Short mmCIF file of N, CA and C in Angstrom, two decimals:
data_model
loop_
_atom_site.label_atom_id
_atom_site.label_comp_id
_atom_site.label_asym_id
_atom_site.label_seq_id
_atom_site.Cartn_x
_atom_site.Cartn_y
_atom_site.Cartn_z
N UNK I 29 0.89 -1.35 -0.14
CA UNK I 29 0.08 0.04 0.20
C UNK I 29 0.65 1.15 -0.09
N UNK I 30 0.69 2.03 -0.88
CA UNK I 30 1.61 3.47 -0.96
C UNK I 30 1.11 4.16 -0.23
N UNK I 31 1.84 5.00 0.67
CA UNK I 31 1.58 5.93 1.40
C UNK I 31 1.19 5.31 2.95
N UNK I 32 0.53 6.26 3.65
CA UNK I 32 -0.31 5.66 4.78
C UNK I 32 -2.02 5.86 4.63
N UNK I 33 -2.31 5.94 3.53
CA UNK I 33 -3.98 6.55 3.21
C UNK I 33 -4.73 5.24 3.65
N UNK I 34 -5.86 5.36 4.30
CA UNK I 34 -6.35 4.47 5.02
C UNK I 34 -6.09 3.69 6.09
N UNK I 35 -4.85 4.22 6.50
CA UNK I 35 -4.37 3.16 7.73
C UNK I 35 -5.05 3.36 8.90
N UNK I 36 -5.25 2.30 9.48
CA UNK I 36 -6.03 2.50 11.06
C UNK I 36 -4.47 1.95 11.99
N UNK I 37 -4.71 2.09 13.07
CA UNK I 37 -3.93 1.67 14.04
C UNK I 37 -3.25 2.54 14.93
N UNK I 38 -2.80 2.11 15.88
CA UNK I 38 -2.06 2.79 16.92
C UNK I 38 -0.73 2.28 17.28
N UNK I 39 0.18 3.04 17.88
CA UNK I 39 1.26 2.44 18.54
C UNK I 39 1.66 3.21 19.80
N UNK I 40 1.50 2.26 21.07
CA UNK I 40 1.53 2.82 22.38
C UNK I 40 2.85 2.36 22.70
N UNK I 41 3.60 3.59 23.04
CA UNK I 41 4.91 3.37 23.36
C UNK I 41 5.14 3.58 25.26
N UNK I 42 5.79 2.78 25.89
CA UNK I 42 6.23 2.87 27.28
C UNK I 42 7.37 2.75 27.41
N UNK I 43 8.13 3.71 28.35
CA UNK I 43 9.55 3.95 28.52
C UNK I 43 9.43 3.08 29.76
N UNK I 44 10.58 2.28 29.78
CA UNK I 44 10.62 1.52 31.19
C UNK I 44 10.66 2.39 32.45
N UNK I 45 10.41 1.99 33.48
CA UNK I 45 10.41 2.50 34.85
C UNK I 45 11.90 3.15 35.28
N UNK I 46 11.72 3.78 36.42
CA UNK I 46 12.98 4.39 36.71
C UNK I 46 14.27 3.41 37.20
N UNK I 47 15.34 3.56 36.53
CA UNK I 47 16.60 2.90 37.40
C UNK I 47 17.43 3.85 38.17
N UNK I 48 18.34 3.42 38.75
CA UNK I 48 19.54 4.29 39.51
C UNK I 48 20.08 5.20 38.17
N UNK I 49 20.15 4.41 37.15
CA UNK I 49 21.25 5.22 36.34
C UNK I 49 20.37 6.52 35.37
N UNK I 50 18.63 5.76 35.33
CA UNK I 50 18.09 6.46 34.44
C UNK I 50 17.65 7.85 35.52
N UNK I 51 17.50 7.81 36.82
CA UNK I 51 17.16 8.62 37.80
C UNK I 51 18.29 9.71 37.99
N UNK I 52 19.43 9.34 37.57
CA UNK I 52 20.55 10.12 37.99
C UNK I 52 21.41 10.55 36.58
N UNK I 53 20.91 10.24 35.52
CA UNK I 53 21.16 10.86 33.97
C UNK I 53 22.28 10.12 33.48
N UNK I 54 22.54 9.06 33.97
CA UNK I 54 23.74 8.42 33.42
C UNK I 54 23.26 7.30 32.13
N UNK I 55 23.55 7.36 30.90
CA UNK I 55 23.53 6.90 29.29
C UNK I 55 23.75 5.30 30.08
N UNK I 56 22.49 4.96 29.60
CA UNK I 56 22.26 3.21 29.84
C UNK I 56 21.98 2.69 28.50
N UNK I 57 22.58 1.87 27.90
CA UNK I 57 22.15 1.11 26.93
C UNK I 57 22.30 -0.40 27.25
N UNK I 58 23.29 -0.97 27.12
CA UNK I 58 23.36 -2.62 27.47
C UNK I 58 23.57 -2.88 28.95
N UNK I 59 23.94 -2.27 29.65
CA UNK I 59 24.12 -2.24 30.94
C UNK I 59 22.81 -3.02 31.93
N UNK I 60 22.68 -4.07 32.13
CA UNK I 60 21.58 -4.64 32.97
C UNK I 60 21.33 -4.00 34.52
N UNK I 61 20.19 -2.70 34.54
CA UNK I 61 19.78 -2.56 35.62
C UNK I 61 18.27 -2.91 36.12
N UNK I 62 18.30 -3.25 37.57
CA UNK I 62 17.09 -3.38 38.16
C UNK I 62 15.99 -2.02 38.24
N UNK I 63 14.70 -1.87 37.99
CA UNK I 63 14.04 -0.98 38.46
C UNK I 63 14.25 -0.54 40.04
N UNK I 64 14.50 0.83 40.39
CA UNK I 64 14.29 1.07 41.78
C UNK I 64 12.85 1.00 42.47
N UNK I 65 12.62 0.59 43.73
CA UNK I 65 11.59 0.58 44.03
C UNK I 65 10.45 1.48 43.60
N UNK I 66 11.05 2.63 43.39
CA UNK I 66 9.86 3.58 42.79
C UNK I 66 9.73 3.14 41.32
N UNK I 67 10.38 3.14 40.60
CA UNK I 67 10.36 2.55 39.37
C UNK I 67 9.35 1.57 39.28
N UNK I 68 9.35 0.38 40.15
CA UNK I 68 8.67 -0.77 40.48
C UNK I 68 7.01 -0.24 40.64
N UNK I 69 7.03 0.72 41.57
CA UNK I 69 5.72 1.10 41.98
C UNK I 69 5.00 2.05 40.85
N UNK I 70 5.63 2.49 39.92
CA UNK I 70 4.93 3.31 39.14
C UNK I 70 4.81 2.57 37.95
N UNK I 71 5.48 1.32 37.46
CA UNK I 71 5.19 0.42 36.47
C UNK I 71 3.87 -0.56 36.67
N UNK I 72 4.13 -0.69 38.19
CA UNK I 72 2.75 -1.04 38.59
C UNK I 72 1.27 -0.58 38.56
N UNK I 73 1.79 0.96 38.54
CA UNK I 73 0.36 1.79 38.16
C UNK I 73 0.15 1.81 36.97
N UNK I 74 1.19 1.46 35.91
CA UNK I 74 0.57 1.37 34.66
C UNK I 74 -0.69 0.32 34.07
N UNK I 75 -0.65 -0.67 34.91
CA UNK I 75 -1.34 -1.84 34.87
C UNK I 75 -2.74 -0.95 35.06
N UNK I 76 -3.23 -0.32 35.70
CA UNK I 76 -4.41 0.55 36.24
C UNK I 76 -4.94 1.25 34.92
N UNK I 77 -3.82 2.13 34.51
CA UNK I 77 -3.98 3.10 33.24
C UNK I 77 -4.44 2.23 32.17
N UNK I 78 -3.84 0.94 31.85
CA UNK I 78 -3.93 0.12 30.80
C UNK I 78 -5.19 -0.56 30.66
N UNK I 79 -5.79 -0.63 32.13
CA UNK I 79 -6.70 -1.62 32.25
C UNK I 79 -8.06 -1.51 31.35
N UNK I 80 -8.42 -2.28 30.41
CA UNK I 80 -9.33 -2.19 29.67
C UNK I 80 -9.08 -2.15 28.05
N UNK I 81 -7.95 -1.80 28.03
CA UNK I 81 -7.63 -1.48 26.62
C UNK I 81 -6.58 -2.77 26.04
N UNK I 82 -7.25 -3.14 25.04
CA UNK I 82 -6.79 -4.32 24.23
C UNK I 82 -5.66 -4.19 23.07
N UNK I 83 -4.62 -4.83 23.25
CA UNK I 83 -3.61 -4.77 22.09
C UNK I 83 -3.72 -6.20 21.44
N UNK I 84 -3.43 -5.85 20.21
CA UNK I 84 -3.13 -6.77 19.20
C UNK I 84 -1.78 -7.61 19.16
N UNK I 85 -0.61 -6.95 19.43
CA UNK I 85 0.45 -6.88 19.97
C UNK I 85 1.24 -6.48 20.87
N UNK I 86 2.26 -6.98 21.64
CA UNK I 86 3.15 -6.38 22.69
C UNK I 86 4.36 -6.87 22.57
N UNK I 87 5.27 -5.90 22.38
CA UNK I 87 6.68 -5.93 21.98
C UNK I 87 7.38 -5.46 23.06
N UNK I 88 8.53 -6.07 23.57
CA UNK I 88 9.81 -5.13 24.48
C UNK I 88 11.20 -5.37 24.11
N UNK I 89 11.67 -4.36 24.58
CA UNK I 89 13.10 -4.35 24.16
C UNK I 89 13.48 -5.83 25.27
N UNK I 90 14.90 -6.27 24.83
CA UNK I 90 15.26 -7.41 25.36
C UNK I 90 15.90 -6.81 26.82
N UNK I 91 15.87 -5.57 26.99
CA UNK I 91 16.49 -5.25 28.48
C UNK I 91 15.55 -5.56 29.42
N UNK I 92 16.25 -6.13 30.48
CA UNK I 92 15.60 -6.45 32.09
C UNK I 92 14.62 -5.50 32.38
N UNK I 93 15.04 -4.20 32.38
CA UNK I 93 14.31 -3.00 32.87
C UNK I 93 12.81 -3.11 32.25
N UNK I 94 12.92 -3.10 30.54
CA UNK I 94 11.89 -2.84 29.79
C UNK I 94 11.06 -4.29 30.11
N UNK I 95 11.47 -5.37 30.13
CA UNK I 95 10.57 -6.59 30.34
C UNK I 95 9.80 -6.40 31.93
N UNK I 96 10.79 -5.94 32.72
CA UNK I 96 10.15 -5.93 34.10
C UNK I 96 9.11 -4.85 34.11
N UNK I 97 8.98 -3.92 33.28
CA UNK I 97 7.98 -2.80 33.55
C UNK I 97 7.07 -3.28 33.06
N UNK I 98 6.93 -4.36 31.82
CA UNK I 98 5.63 -4.75 30.80
C UNK I 98 4.95 -5.71 31.95
N UNK I 99 6.20 -6.58 32.56
CA UNK I 99 5.60 -7.78 33.60
C UNK I 99 4.85 -7.03 34.65
N UNK I 100 5.23 -5.96 35.45
CA UNK I 100 4.40 -5.29 36.60
C UNK I 100 3.39 -4.39 36.06
N UNK I 101 3.57 -4.12 34.64
CA UNK I 101 2.06 -3.48 34.33
C UNK I 101 1.15 -4.41 33.66
N UNK I 102 1.56 -5.64 33.48
CA UNK I 102 0.23 -6.86 33.51
C UNK I 102 0.37 -7.63 32.27
N UNK I 103 1.71 -7.38 31.46
CA UNK I 103 1.84 -8.14 30.26
C UNK I 103 2.91 -8.97 30.41
N UNK I 104 2.54 -10.07 30.81
CA UNK I 104 3.80 -11.13 31.16
C UNK I 104 4.26 -11.78 29.74
N UNK I 105 3.39 -12.20 28.73
CA UNK I 105 3.62 -12.52 27.56
C UNK I 105 3.86 -11.61 26.53
N UNK I 106 5.10 -11.14 26.62
CA UNK I 106 5.76 -10.22 25.43
C UNK I 106 6.42 -10.80 24.57
N UNK I 107 6.68 -10.12 23.22
CA UNK I 107 7.36 -10.62 22.36
C UNK I 107 8.46 -9.99 22.53
N UNK I 108 9.86 -10.55 22.57
CA UNK I 108 11.17 -9.56 22.44
C UNK I 108 11.49 -9.15 21.22
N UNK I 109 12.00 -8.17 20.93
CA UNK I 109 12.06 -7.44 19.95
C UNK I 109 13.43 -6.65 19.98
N UNK I 110 14.74 -7.13 19.44
CA UNK I 110 15.90 -6.72 19.45
C UNK I 110 15.90 -5.28 19.02
N UNK I 111 15.05 -4.91 18.38
CA UNK I 111 15.12 -3.45 17.78
C UNK I 111 14.74 -2.53 18.57
N UNK I 112 13.94 -2.52 19.41
CA UNK I 112 13.71 -1.94 20.52
C UNK I 112 14.78 -1.55 21.49
N UNK I 113 15.65 -1.94 21.53
CA UNK I 113 16.98 -1.77 22.69
C UNK I 113 17.34 -0.38 22.46
N UNK I 114 17.75 0.24 23.58
CA UNK I 114 18.02 1.58 23.53
C UNK I 114 19.36 1.64 22.75
N UNK I 115 19.74 3.07 22.21
CA UNK I 115 20.63 3.54 21.60
C UNK I 115 21.98 3.02 22.17
N UNK I 116 22.91 2.50 21.36
CA UNK I 116 24.17 2.04 21.88
C UNK I 116 25.12 3.37 22.05
N UNK I 117 25.21 3.37 23.44
CA UNK I 117 26.40 4.46 24.12
C UNK I 117 27.41 4.39 23.87
N UNK I 118 28.09 3.26 23.38
CA UNK I 118 29.14 2.85 23.37
C UNK I 118 30.30 3.21 24.52
N UNK I 119 31.02 4.09 24.37
CA UNK I 119 32.18 4.79 25.51
C UNK I 119 31.48 5.50 26.51
N UNK I 120 30.52 5.91 25.87
CA UNK I 120 29.76 7.23 27.01
C UNK I 120 28.72 6.17 28.01
N UNK I 121 28.77 4.62 27.72
CA UNK I 121 27.86 3.84 28.70
C UNK I 121 28.28 4.47 30.16
N UNK I 122 26.96 4.67 30.96
CA UNK I 122 27.29 5.03 32.31
C UNK I 122 27.59 6.65 32.62
N UNK I 123 27.71 7.34 31.62
CA UNK I 123 28.29 8.93 31.75
C UNK I 123 27.03 9.86 31.43
N UNK I 124 27.09 11.08 32.42
CA UNK I 124 26.14 11.98 32.10
C UNK I 124 26.48 12.93 31.30
N UNK I 125 25.68 13.40 30.37
CA UNK I 125 25.89 14.57 29.37
C UNK I 125 26.71 15.40 30.25
N UNK I 126 26.53 16.04 31.18
CA UNK I 126 27.37 16.83 31.65
C UNK I 126 29.03 16.34 31.67
N UNK I 127 29.47 15.13 32.11
CA UNK I 127 30.58 14.37 32.16
C UNK I 127 31.19 14.53 30.76
N UNK I 128 30.38 13.84 29.73
CA UNK I 128 30.81 13.92 28.51
C UNK I 128 31.45 15.30 27.82
N UNK I 129 30.56 16.33 28.24
CA UNK I 129 30.70 18.00 27.78
C UNK I 129 32.08 18.16 28.28
N UNK I 130 32.75 17.54 29.51
CA UNK I 130 33.80 18.03 29.82
C UNK I 130 35.04 17.55 28.67
N UNK I 131 34.75 16.95 27.76
CA UNK I 131 35.85 16.52 26.66
C UNK I 131 35.42 16.89 25.33
N UNK I 132 34.01 16.93 25.16
CA UNK I 132 33.49 17.34 24.03
C UNK I 132 32.46 18.50 24.27
N UNK I 133 32.52 19.90 24.50
CA UNK I 133 31.82 20.69 24.29
C UNK I 133 30.44 20.61 23.70
N UNK I 134 29.42 21.02 24.35
CA UNK I 134 28.14 21.02 23.45
C UNK I 134 27.53 19.97 22.79
N UNK I 135 28.22 18.13 23.44
CA UNK I 135 27.63 17.37 23.22
C UNK I 135 26.15 16.93 23.27
N UNK I 136 25.69 16.13 22.68
CA UNK I 136 24.43 15.56 22.54
C UNK I 136 24.28 14.53 21.66
N UNK I 137 23.51 13.35 22.14
CA UNK I 137 23.05 12.45 21.19
C UNK I 137 22.69 12.66 20.27
N UNK I 138 21.96 13.76 19.65
CA UNK I 138 21.35 14.06 18.55
C UNK I 138 22.54 14.65 17.48
N UNK I 139 23.51 15.01 18.06
CA UNK I 139 24.19 15.81 17.07
C UNK I 139 25.55 15.81 16.94
N UNK I 140 26.15 14.77 17.56
CA UNK I 140 27.36 14.48 17.73
C UNK I 140 27.88 12.72 17.66
N UNK I 141 29.09 12.30 17.37
CA UNK I 141 29.37 11.09 17.21
C UNK I 141 28.94 10.01 18.69
N UNK I 142 29.02 8.98 18.68
CA UNK I 142 29.04 7.96 20.07
C UNK I 142 30.33 7.22 19.76
N UNK I 143 31.55 7.46 20.03
CA UNK I 143 32.74 6.73 20.09
C UNK I 143 32.43 5.25 20.49
N UNK I 144 32.51 4.11 19.65
CA UNK I 144 32.15 3.05 19.78
C UNK I 144 30.57 2.32 20.30
N UNK I 145 29.76 3.37 19.80
CA UNK I 145 28.38 3.42 19.52
C UNK I 145 27.81 3.21 18.71
N UNK I 146 26.51 3.86 18.53
CA UNK I 146 25.68 3.50 17.28
C UNK I 146 25.46 5.10 16.84
N UNK I 147 25.20 5.13 15.54
CA UNK I 147 24.95 6.53 14.92
C UNK I 147 23.68 6.73 14.98
N UNK I 148 23.14 7.80 14.66
CA UNK I 148 21.75 8.36 14.63
C UNK I 148 20.84 7.33 13.52
N UNK I 149 21.87 7.51 12.46
CA UNK I 149 21.24 6.34 11.18
C UNK I 149 21.11 5.09 11.56
N UNK I 150 22.07 4.37 12.32
CA UNK I 150 22.07 2.91 12.62
C UNK I 150 20.72 3.06 13.62
N UNK I 151 20.70 3.65 14.45
CA UNK I 151 19.70 3.63 15.58
C UNK I 151 18.09 3.74 14.41
N UNK I 152 18.04 4.56 13.74
CA UNK I 152 16.88 4.94 12.72
C UNK I 152 16.52 3.62 12.02
N UNK I 153 17.53 2.89 11.53
CA UNK I 153 17.12 1.99 10.65
C UNK I 153 16.55 1.18 11.58
N UNK I 154 17.18 0.60 12.69
CA UNK I 154 16.51 -0.29 13.68
C UNK I 154 14.76 -0.03 14.05
N UNK I 155 14.74 1.16 14.16
CA UNK I 155 13.38 1.68 14.55
C UNK I 155 12.54 1.73 13.24
N UNK I 156 13.18 2.14 12.35
CA UNK I 156 12.03 2.01 11.16
C UNK I 156 11.74 0.48 10.99
N UNK I 157 12.32 -0.53 11.16
CA UNK I 157 12.00 -1.84 11.32
C UNK I 157 10.87 -2.17 12.35
N UNK I 158 10.77 -1.75 13.27
CA UNK I 158 10.00 -1.59 14.04
C UNK I 158 8.42 -0.76 13.72
N UNK I 159 8.42 0.34 13.33
CA UNK I 159 7.52 0.89 12.38
C UNK I 159 7.02 0.43 11.22
N UNK I 160 7.73 -0.16 10.71
CA UNK I 160 7.05 -1.09 9.54
C UNK I 160 6.55 -2.08 9.62
N UNK I 161 6.85 -3.07 10.95
CA UNK I 161 6.18 -4.32 11.81
C UNK I 161 4.99 -3.59 12.03
N UNK I 162 5.08 -2.45 12.83
CA UNK I 162 3.85 -2.31 13.69
C UNK I 162 2.60 -1.94 12.53
N UNK I 163 3.04 -1.26 11.36
CA UNK I 163 2.04 -0.67 10.11
C UNK I 163 1.42 -1.97 9.75
N UNK I 164 2.44 -3.05 8.91
CA UNK I 164 2.01 -4.08 8.68
C UNK I 164 1.46 -4.81 9.69
N UNK I 165 1.40 -4.89 10.67
CA UNK I 165 0.73 -5.56 11.61
C UNK I 165 -0.83 -5.10 11.96
N UNK I 166 -1.00 -3.92 11.90
CA UNK I 166 -2.02 -3.14 11.84
C UNK I 166 -2.82 -3.33 13.22
N UNK I 167 -3.89 -2.87 13.73
CA UNK I 167 -4.42 -2.51 15.08
C UNK I 167 -3.70 -1.94 15.99
N UNK I 168 -3.74 -2.07 17.19
CA UNK I 168 -3.15 -1.53 18.36
C UNK I 168 -1.79 -2.44 18.81
N UNK I 169 -0.67 -1.80 18.76
CA UNK I 169 0.59 -2.32 19.14
C UNK I 169 0.93 -1.67 20.51
N UNK I 170 1.50 -2.25 21.51
CA UNK I 170 2.13 -1.75 22.56
C UNK I 170 3.64 -2.14 22.49
N UNK I 171 4.64 -1.00 22.88
CA UNK I 171 5.85 -1.33 22.85
C UNK I 171 6.51 -0.90 24.11
N UNK I 172 7.35 -1.68 24.69
CA UNK I 172 8.13 -1.59 26.12
C UNK I 172 9.59 -0.97 25.44
N UNK I 173 9.83 0.12 25.61
CA UNK I 173 11.23 0.31 25.24
C UNK I 173 12.02 1.54 25.82
N UNK I 174 12.76 2.18 25.67
CA UNK I 174 13.71 3.22 26.56
C UNK I 174 13.85 4.65 26.02
N UNK I 175 14.05 5.58 26.79
CA UNK I 175 14.43 6.80 26.57
C UNK I 175 14.59 7.49 25.26
N UNK I 176 15.72 7.17 24.65
CA UNK I 176 16.22 7.79 23.43
C UNK I 176 15.60 6.83 22.38
N UNK I 177 15.79 5.78 22.42
CA UNK I 177 14.86 4.63 21.36
C UNK I 177 13.64 5.16 21.00
N UNK I 178 12.86 5.27 22.25
CA UNK I 178 11.56 5.82 21.83
C UNK I 178 11.13 7.16 21.14
N UNK I 179 11.98 8.05 21.76
CA UNK I 179 12.17 9.11 20.86
C UNK I 179 12.27 9.28 19.52
N UNK I 180 13.39 8.20 19.02
CA UNK I 180 13.70 8.41 17.67
C UNK I 180 12.62 7.28 17.26
N UNK I 181 12.10 6.26 17.68
CA UNK I 181 10.48 5.69 17.14
C UNK I 181 9.42 6.62 16.90
N UNK I 182 9.63 8.04 17.90
CA UNK I 182 8.29 8.94 17.60
C UNK I 182 8.63 9.55 16.42
N UNK I 183 10.08 10.19 16.12
CA UNK I 183 10.11 10.89 14.98
C UNK I 183 9.98 9.88 13.69
N UNK I 184 10.54 8.56 13.83
CA UNK I 184 10.59 7.72 12.68
C UNK I 184 8.97 7.52 12.42
N UNK I 185 8.20 7.33 13.35
CA UNK I 185 6.64 7.30 12.85
C UNK I 185 6.11 8.37 11.97
N UNK I 186 6.88 9.54 12.42
CA UNK I 186 6.03 10.81 12.05
C UNK I 186 7.02 11.12 10.63
N UNK I 187 7.79 10.44 9.95
CA UNK I 187 8.72 10.54 8.78
C UNK I 187 9.47 11.72 9.11
N UNK I 188 10.22 11.93 10.17
CA UNK I 188 11.01 12.80 10.64
C UNK I 188 12.57 12.37 10.81
N UNK I 189 13.53 12.56 10.58
CA UNK I 189 14.86 12.25 10.74
C UNK I 189 15.01 11.90 12.24
N UNK I 190 15.72 10.73 12.44
CA UNK I 190 16.06 10.20 13.94
C UNK I 190 16.43 11.65 15.14
N UNK I 191 17.30 12.50 14.59
CA UNK I 191 17.76 13.48 15.18
C UNK I 191 16.58 14.56 15.38
N UNK I 192 15.63 14.35 15.21
CA UNK I 192 14.21 14.93 15.70
C UNK I 192 13.46 14.51 16.89
N UNK I 193 13.92 13.47 17.50
CA UNK I 193 13.59 12.66 18.27
C UNK I 193 13.79 13.98 19.52
N UNK I 194 14.93 14.62 19.52
CA UNK I 194 15.33 15.68 20.44
C UNK I 194 14.20 16.54 21.04
N UNK I 195 13.10 16.57 19.94
CA UNK I 195 12.00 17.31 20.19
C UNK I 195 10.74 16.52 21.33
N UNK I 196 11.19 15.37 21.58
CA UNK I 196 10.01 14.86 22.52
C UNK I 196 10.75 14.40 23.65
N UNK I 197 10.31 15.25 24.76
CA UNK I 197 10.86 15.05 26.13
C UNK I 197 10.03 13.56 26.51
N UNK I 198 10.69 12.38 27.35
CA UNK I 198 10.00 11.54 27.86
C UNK I 198 10.68 11.13 28.96
N UNK I 199 9.68 10.88 29.93
CA UNK I 199 9.84 10.55 31.44
C UNK I 199 9.69 9.31 31.45
N UNK I 200 10.44 8.32 32.41
CA UNK I 200 10.34 6.79 32.73
C UNK I 200 8.67 6.66 33.15
N UNK I 201 8.64 5.42 32.68
CA UNK I 201 7.16 4.89 33.11
C UNK I 201 5.91 5.82 32.59
N UNK I 202 6.04 6.33 31.44
CA UNK I 202 4.88 7.15 30.78
C UNK I 202 4.60 6.42 29.49
N UNK I 203 3.22 6.94 29.34
CA UNK I 203 2.49 6.20 28.25
C UNK I 203 2.59 7.33 26.99
N UNK I 204 2.69 6.99 25.82
CA UNK I 204 2.71 8.13 24.77
C UNK I 204 1.91 6.98 23.59
N UNK I 205 1.14 7.86 22.83
CA UNK I 205 0.45 7.07 21.50
C UNK I 205 0.77 7.73 20.37
N UNK I 206 1.01 7.03 19.32
CA UNK I 206 1.22 7.41 17.98
C UNK I 206 -0.12 6.98 17.07
N UNK I 207 -0.33 7.67 16.22
CA UNK I 207 -1.47 7.45 15.45
C UNK I 207 -1.64 7.94 14.22
N UNK I 208 -2.90 8.09 13.68
CA UNK I 208 -3.25 8.95 12.39
C UNK I 208 -3.98 9.73 12.72
N UNK I 209 -3.87 11.26 12.00
CA UNK I 209 -4.85 12.08 11.67
C UNK I 209 -5.03 12.11 10.33
N UNK I 210 -6.37 11.32 10.00
CA UNK I 210 -6.74 11.27 9.00
C UNK I 210 -5.51 10.29 8.05
N UNK I 211 -4.97 10.48 7.12
CA UNK I 211 -3.96 9.80 6.60
C UNK I 211 -2.29 10.13 7.07
N UNK I 212 -2.28 10.75 7.88
CA UNK I 212 -0.92 11.50 8.11
C UNK I 212 -0.62 10.81 9.54
N UNK I 213 0.72 10.39 9.55
CA UNK I 213 1.04 10.04 11.06
C UNK I 213 0.98 10.99 12.13
N UNK I 214 0.73 10.95 13.09
CA UNK I 214 0.43 11.84 14.39
C UNK I 214 0.75 11.50 15.76
N UNK I 215 0.99 12.08 16.61
CA UNK I 215 1.03 12.08 17.90
C UNK I 215 -0.24 12.27 18.51
N UNK I 216 -0.73 11.23 19.28
CA UNK I 216 -1.96 11.24 19.98
C UNK I 216 -2.36 12.12 21.33
N UNK I 217 -0.91 11.22 21.79
CA UNK I 217 -0.65 11.72 23.16
C UNK I 217 0.68 11.49 23.36
N UNK I 218 1.57 12.28 24.49
CA UNK I 218 2.79 12.22 24.57
C UNK I 218 3.37 12.39 26.25
N UNK I 219 3.99 11.35 26.58
CA UNK I 219 4.67 11.32 27.96
C UNK I 219 3.90 11.68 28.91
N UNK I 220 2.46 10.89 28.94
CA UNK I 220 1.64 11.04 29.78
C UNK I 220 1.84 9.89 30.78
#
């Protein structure tokens, strides 16, 4: 089918619950961390907020923090999709932006290279596969993912470059919904 004409469907995006590193602003991609007690509490409250919403497909990043958030939100039978993993921060894993800027002034994930990690284009290609999968599947799809990856996912849903994910502030354990306004991909709700 060309374009998005006549498409129905929604992509619900949940960022994992709080970890010590997300709370403290440390870049976390492949490092496996547990949710904080607060992160677990908030993830449990997602179950109430999602009660009565039916999903045709539920996907999760392979990282434990995303799968645990899904479990606490009431989704124990999720399909793991490696494409939903967080941006690979390479040499910047476990560092804050402030620390990185000590040696690379003005650094952002959106505008600068990540030594030993992924480029915006590489992350974009991964999340383009998720967008294609969701659109091909149709219906209402729920994904459990990460901060930067989810922001790139939103940008790619809207046919924007990955770097435009910078425009989408995203807190832990929040619900966002992407859909359509007529034939155009649109944001229905964000960071709720």
